[in-house]
Amino acid sequence: MSPRPPDRRVGPHVTERAAVVPEQELRQALHRRLALMTLACGLPVIAVLWGVELRKETPSPELLGFYPTLSLLCLWAVYWVSRGRPVDLLLRVIFTLNLVFILEQSYFGSAAVQNSSAQGNLNLYLMLIANTIISYLIFNIRPAGILTLGAFIASFGLTVLSFALNGALRQLLFTLQLQVSTGAILLLVHALAWYKDRFTTQSHEQRVLEYEASTDPLTGLPNRRSLYRQIEGLLRDEERGDCGSVILFDIDHFKRVNDLYGHPTGDGALLHIAGLLTDFARPEDTPGRWGGEEFMLVLPHTPAEAAAALAEQLRATLSAAPYDPVGQITASFGVAACLPGDTLTRLTTRADSALYRAKQEGRNRVVLADPDRMPDHTFLTA
């Protein structure tokens, strides 16, 4: 069985996969908050409208039955959300009930038309705008736009029909003014939703590109470019007197693994090592793939002796964890600590030189770079 790709660490106590909450979980959290806000705002509004309808001389029987029913459904929705149940279906129910209420109010709310009844439609259009915003949060752009347009046309048509049946066509002028204003706002909401969707898509694509540019595609670990940034952080810490170190190690006789077992098994061995390295690393450390069969562990706040001790523990961990069908896999380690005036090239060259010495001295061992010793060979960082 191939081991899972390791989580990529990006900071203290955080891995990249842990830091980026899955999109589905973010969506559920957003919808849960949206449902609670909708219910918190909707229940008082329903209560007020119910009271206003009761005080009318000729209250609408349809609305008198609709308000208590809607209140009970809202209370059930509060219970549903508070119990941690899935909110996708609930939000669609809320949206549908709001839409039914808007259409109901469009017709029956204007049935008993008075001289100022058109003014009362202002609340109706405000609810239409609010429900439109909810639709764009729940649905994709296209279905939300279709629902918005359909609700707007249906509401306007029912309101005009109600005025016409009650002989109040004079008041259509004010209603048309509200319709034009509401339509402009709904168009603005659609434009903002479209912009948000495009911005979110582009932002996601940018994050994917950045992730791919700094991540090893096989192991999921930070690649050399990403490790460069972590090492630069060590050098900045060293300028403030905070010593850090790097551990560079190379799998022993890895070419033999590929030759004997094939490259797929070799890739599995690399994944195996990457998983062990990730599990071994402390929360503040950054494990990465330096290239080929070479890996690195960047250790902030860790002087040379402590880094060498950690490297020895890691060497023993790798040696004690065989990978089937290869068996035991060992590695050679070079450890280098930051020195005053270090550059990225000087630090990594010392670590590579120590690794080279570990291989010369028999492999499967840890060598701590001598700060006074010149590198045995040239190391290229490009």
XYZ file of C-alpha atoms in Angstrom:
382
model
C 0.000 0.000 0.000
C 1.421 3.371 -0.981
C 1.670 5.860 1.890
C -0.337 9.031 1.747
C 1.333 12.236 0.584
C 2.367 14.169 3.687
C 0.823 17.422 4.790
C 2.913 20.414 3.871
C 3.961 22.521 6.843
C 3.809 26.254 6.343
C 4.265 27.671 9.819
C 4.387 26.894 13.517
C 1.878 24.226 14.526
C 0.138 24.513 11.135
C 0.164 22.396 8.000
C -0.995 23.708 4.640
C -3.806 21.172 4.440
C -4.834 22.010 8.004
C -4.544 25.742 7.415
C -6.748 25.641 4.336
C -10.133 24.473 5.526
C -11.815 22.271 2.906
C -14.110 24.275 0.645
C -17.129 22.188 1.624
C -16.590 22.955 5.318
C -16.235 26.678 4.615
C -19.409 26.589 2.554
C -21.304 24.788 5.317
C -20.081 27.286 7.931
C -21.109 30.219 5.732
C -24.524 28.726 5.091
C -25.026 28.033 8.793
C -24.300 31.657 9.682
C -26.506 32.809 6.816
C -29.389 30.661 8.048
C -29.070 31.952 11.605
C -28.936 35.584 10.432
C -31.914 35.060 8.153
C -33.953 33.489 10.938
C -32.890 36.110 13.473
C -34.032 38.889 11.138
C -37.044 37.070 9.724
C -38.865 36.096 12.900
C -39.273 39.699 14.216
C -40.357 40.901 10.764
C -42.982 38.150 10.533
C -44.238 38.995 14.030
C -44.564 42.691 13.170
C -46.341 42.014 9.863
C -48.644 39.552 11.599
C -49.526 42.192 14.196
C -50.097 44.849 11.526
C -52.420 42.490 9.625
C -54.402 41.720 12.794
C -54.974 45.445 13.409
C -56.464 46.029 9.985
C -60.221 46.521 9.750
C -60.440 43.747 7.160
C -57.412 41.494 7.603
C -56.592 39.075 4.820
C -57.573 35.490 5.735
C -54.763 34.173 3.560
C -52.108 36.213 5.349
C -53.555 35.437 8.790
C -53.021 31.784 8.027
C -49.677 32.274 6.329
C -47.913 34.251 9.088
C -48.305 31.684 11.913
C -47.380 28.866 9.544
C -44.230 30.717 8.510
C -43.390 31.434 12.162
C -43.627 27.760 13.074
C -41.425 26.816 10.141
C -38.842 29.397 11.208
C -38.822 28.026 14.755
C -38.304 24.546 13.332
C -35.434 25.905 11.247
C -33.795 27.387 14.358
C -34.004 23.980 16.012
C -32.583 22.310 12.890
C -29.572 24.649 12.760
C -28.937 24.513 16.516
C -28.726 20.726 16.313
C -25.907 20.993 13.769
C -27.906 19.459 10.927
C -26.934 20.093 7.253
C -28.062 23.549 6.190
C -28.072 23.286 2.386
C -31.609 21.902 2.263
C -32.721 24.242 5.023
C -31.507 27.323 3.158
C -33.395 26.258 0.075
C -36.521 25.803 2.187
C -36.039 29.268 3.688
C -35.526 30.775 0.244
C -38.626 29.023 -1.107
C -40.789 30.115 1.830
C -39.574 33.685 1.510
C -40.377 33.596 -2.182
C -43.858 32.218 -1.497
C -44.369 34.940 1.092
C -43.243 37.638 -1.344
C -45.643 36.425 -4.019
C -48.417 36.029 -1.467
C -47.832 39.531 -0.175
C -47.629 40.897 -3.726
C -51.171 39.868 -4.392
C -53.030 39.647 -1.090
C -51.131 42.501 0.533
C -52.569 44.827 -2.089
C -56.018 43.291 -2.241
C -57.595 45.783 0.147
C -56.138 48.805 -1.627
C -56.282 52.136 0.186
C -54.978 55.502 -0.920
C -51.571 54.842 0.591
C -51.406 51.117 -0.019
C -48.719 51.491 -2.690
C -46.412 52.845 -0.008
C -46.839 49.581 1.842
C -45.262 47.720 -1.060
C -41.888 49.244 -0.106
C -41.432 46.548 2.558
C -42.298 43.919 -0.017
C -39.542 45.073 -2.376
C -37.043 45.225 0.465
C -37.840 41.581 1.196
C -37.430 40.793 -2.500
C -33.958 42.363 -2.437
C -33.022 40.436 0.717
C -34.200 37.140 -0.750
C -32.257 37.883 -3.918
C -29.063 38.283 -1.914
C -29.752 34.941 -0.241
C -30.252 33.295 -3.636
C -26.835 34.452 -4.847
C -25.227 33.071 -1.692
C -26.943 29.693 -2.117
C -26.984 29.119 -5.881
C -24.579 29.686 -8.747
C -24.756 32.893 -10.763
C -26.954 31.642 -13.600
C -29.723 29.904 -11.583
C -29.709 32.719 -9.030
C -30.136 35.275 -11.819
C -32.994 33.312 -13.345
C -34.722 32.980 -9.979
C -34.250 36.682 -9.291
C -35.677 37.710 -12.640
C -38.593 35.310 -12.307
C -39.425 36.465 -8.768
C -39.208 40.118 -9.807
C -41.533 39.662 -12.792
C -43.987 37.501 -10.825
C -44.098 39.956 -7.913
C -44.668 42.905 -10.217
C -47.334 41.050 -12.186
C -49.245 39.983 -9.068
C -49.089 43.501 -7.620
C -50.422 45.034 -10.838
C -53.137 42.377 -11.011
C -54.161 43.116 -7.427
C -54.400 46.855 -8.138
C -56.335 46.234 -11.315
C -58.873 43.926 -9.652
C -59.416 46.481 -6.905
C -59.734 49.443 -9.252
C -56.611 51.265 -8.056
C -54.714 51.708 -11.296
C -53.862 55.312 -10.337
C -51.473 54.014 -7.731
C -49.550 52.049 -10.339
C -47.286 55.076 -10.915
C -45.743 54.813 -7.461
C -45.540 51.039 -7.848
C -43.708 51.444 -11.151
C -41.256 53.809 -9.472
C -40.566 51.197 -6.808
C -40.226 48.521 -9.461
C -37.660 50.520 -11.421
C -35.651 51.273 -8.270
C -35.843 47.666 -7.124
C -34.876 46.385 -10.564
C -31.805 48.643 -10.567
C -30.767 47.331 -7.150
C -31.287 43.723 -8.234
C -29.155 44.378 -11.314
C -26.450 45.788 -9.044
C -26.654 42.716 -6.820
C -26.264 40.518 -9.895
C -23.225 42.515 -11.041
C -21.621 42.270 -7.601
C -22.319 38.534 -7.442
C -20.776 38.074 -10.898
C -17.712 40.072 -9.848
C -17.409 38.071 -6.628
C -17.596 34.823 -8.573
C -14.937 35.939 -11.049
C -12.707 37.280 -8.275
C -13.079 34.082 -6.245
C -12.267 31.942 -9.284
C -9.196 33.985 -10.169
C -8.057 34.029 -6.558
C -8.407 30.250 -6.342
C -6.485 29.784 -9.588
C -3.747 32.078 -8.271
C -3.488 30.083 -5.037
C -3.265 26.856 -7.045
C -0.474 28.298 -9.189
C 1.410 29.511 -6.124
C 0.995 26.136 -4.456
C 2.203 24.251 -7.520
C 5.179 26.600 -7.911
C 6.343 25.935 -4.348
C 5.375 22.268 -3.929
C 7.013 19.051 -5.016
C 4.403 17.305 -7.193
C 5.279 13.777 -6.033
C 5.544 14.118 -2.260
C 3.484 17.254 -1.645
C 6.388 18.679 0.378
C 7.785 22.168 -0.162
C 10.192 22.165 -3.094
C 13.621 23.786 -3.229
C 12.196 27.195 -4.119
C 9.973 27.109 -1.054
C 12.841 25.897 1.131
C 14.898 28.860 -0.067
C 12.340 31.180 1.529
C 12.473 29.246 4.794
C 16.270 29.385 4.844
C 16.164 33.129 4.221
C 14.022 33.313 7.356
C 16.733 31.451 9.287
C 19.319 33.959 8.080
C 17.161 36.876 9.208
C 16.748 35.201 12.614
C 20.510 34.742 12.859
C 21.025 38.482 12.373
C 18.940 38.926 15.540
C 21.037 36.375 17.413
C 18.625 33.455 17.012
C 20.543 30.485 15.655
C 18.880 28.048 13.255
C 20.098 25.006 11.323
C 19.373 22.843 8.315
C 19.524 19.077 7.896
C 20.205 17.838 4.370
C 20.025 14.103 3.755
C 20.257 11.790 0.775
C 18.826 8.267 0.467
C 21.645 5.757 0.248
C 21.961 3.751 -2.978
C 18.661 5.041 -4.309
C 19.673 4.353 -7.918
C 19.845 0.683 -6.984
C 16.216 0.832 -5.815
C 15.081 2.176 -9.177
C 17.198 -0.320 -11.091
C 16.034 -3.362 -9.113
C 12.380 -2.545 -8.432
C 11.457 0.059 -11.036
C 10.651 3.737 -10.841
C 7.083 3.302 -9.455
C 8.556 1.503 -6.433
C 11.205 4.196 -6.220
C 8.489 6.852 -6.145
C 6.747 4.883 -3.409
C 9.986 4.851 -1.419
C 10.269 8.621 -1.773
C 6.686 8.989 -0.526
C 7.524 6.681 2.360
C 10.509 8.834 3.351
C 8.502 12.031 2.926
C 5.798 10.722 5.242
C 8.323 9.734 7.908
C 10.032 13.111 7.601
C 6.767 14.997 7.984
C 5.738 12.962 11.015
C 9.164 13.503 12.591
C 9.316 17.271 12.051
C 8.385 19.560 14.913
C 5.536 22.048 14.373
C 7.963 24.910 13.761
C 10.152 22.938 11.330
C 9.804 22.833 7.548
C 10.434 19.504 5.815
C 10.980 19.602 2.067
C 12.301 17.800 -0.963
C 15.595 19.308 -2.067
C 15.618 17.379 -5.322
C 15.872 13.797 -6.544
C 16.437 11.591 -3.486
C 17.590 14.514 -1.335
C 15.430 15.979 1.434
C 15.889 18.873 3.813
C 14.588 19.814 7.238
C 14.792 23.520 8.126
C 15.096 23.977 11.898
C 14.494 27.461 13.312
C 15.726 28.286 16.828
C 17.975 25.196 16.804
C 21.773 25.430 17.301
C 24.212 23.019 15.707
C 24.442 20.411 18.476
C 20.668 20.181 18.902
C 20.233 19.909 15.117
C 22.808 17.096 14.973
C 20.936 15.248 17.722
C 17.680 15.613 15.808
C 19.384 14.389 12.644
C 20.591 11.281 14.485
C 17.049 10.610 15.718
C 15.734 11.024 12.184
C 18.429 8.702 10.802
C 17.433 6.022 13.319
C 13.735 6.544 12.490
C 14.293 6.047 8.762
C 16.536 3.049 9.323
C 13.964 1.373 11.585
C 11.064 1.788 9.137
C 11.544 -0.591 6.173
C 9.569 -0.090 3.001
C 8.118 -3.149 1.308
C 9.385 -4.501 -1.102
C 12.660 -2.586 -0.822
C 13.267 -3.375 2.843
C 15.454 -1.162 4.988
C 16.199 2.305 3.612
C 19.037 4.338 5.064
C 20.211 7.886 4.440
C 23.301 10.033 4.924
C 22.945 13.351 6.730
C 24.720 16.702 6.646
C 23.941 19.286 9.319
C 24.869 22.971 9.198
C 24.012 25.833 11.530
C 23.691 29.489 10.557
C 26.814 31.569 11.126
C 27.231 35.345 11.286
C 27.332 36.786 7.783
C 25.948 33.619 6.203
C 24.209 33.615 2.858
C 21.865 30.998 1.492
C 24.645 29.625 -0.708
C 27.218 29.402 2.092
C 24.841 27.702 4.518
C 23.526 25.132 2.047
C 27.030 24.501 0.713
C 28.238 23.609 4.198
C 25.288 21.262 4.672
C 25.946 19.624 1.288
C 29.646 19.293 2.082
C 28.813 17.567 5.376
C 26.452 15.221 3.523
C 29.216 14.441 1.030
C 31.550 13.555 3.897
C 28.879 11.299 5.447
C 28.740 9.322 2.209
C 32.528 9.157 1.988
C 32.747 7.840 5.557
C 30.412 4.899 4.901
C 26.837 6.301 4.577
C 23.950 5.918 7.040
C 25.480 8.458 9.393
C 25.268 12.106 10.486
C 28.057 14.611 9.927
C 27.974 18.076 11.477
C 29.531 20.722 9.254
C 32.731 22.233 10.608
C 32.269 26.019 10.541
C 36.037 26.469 10.023
C 36.370 23.920 7.226
C 36.061 24.907 3.588
C 33.612 22.876 1.465
C 35.043 19.800 -0.189
C 33.206 20.467 -3.464
C 31.228 23.154 -5.200
C 27.506 23.324 -4.531
C 25.160 25.016 -6.982
C 21.900 26.477 -5.664
C 20.353 27.205 -9.040
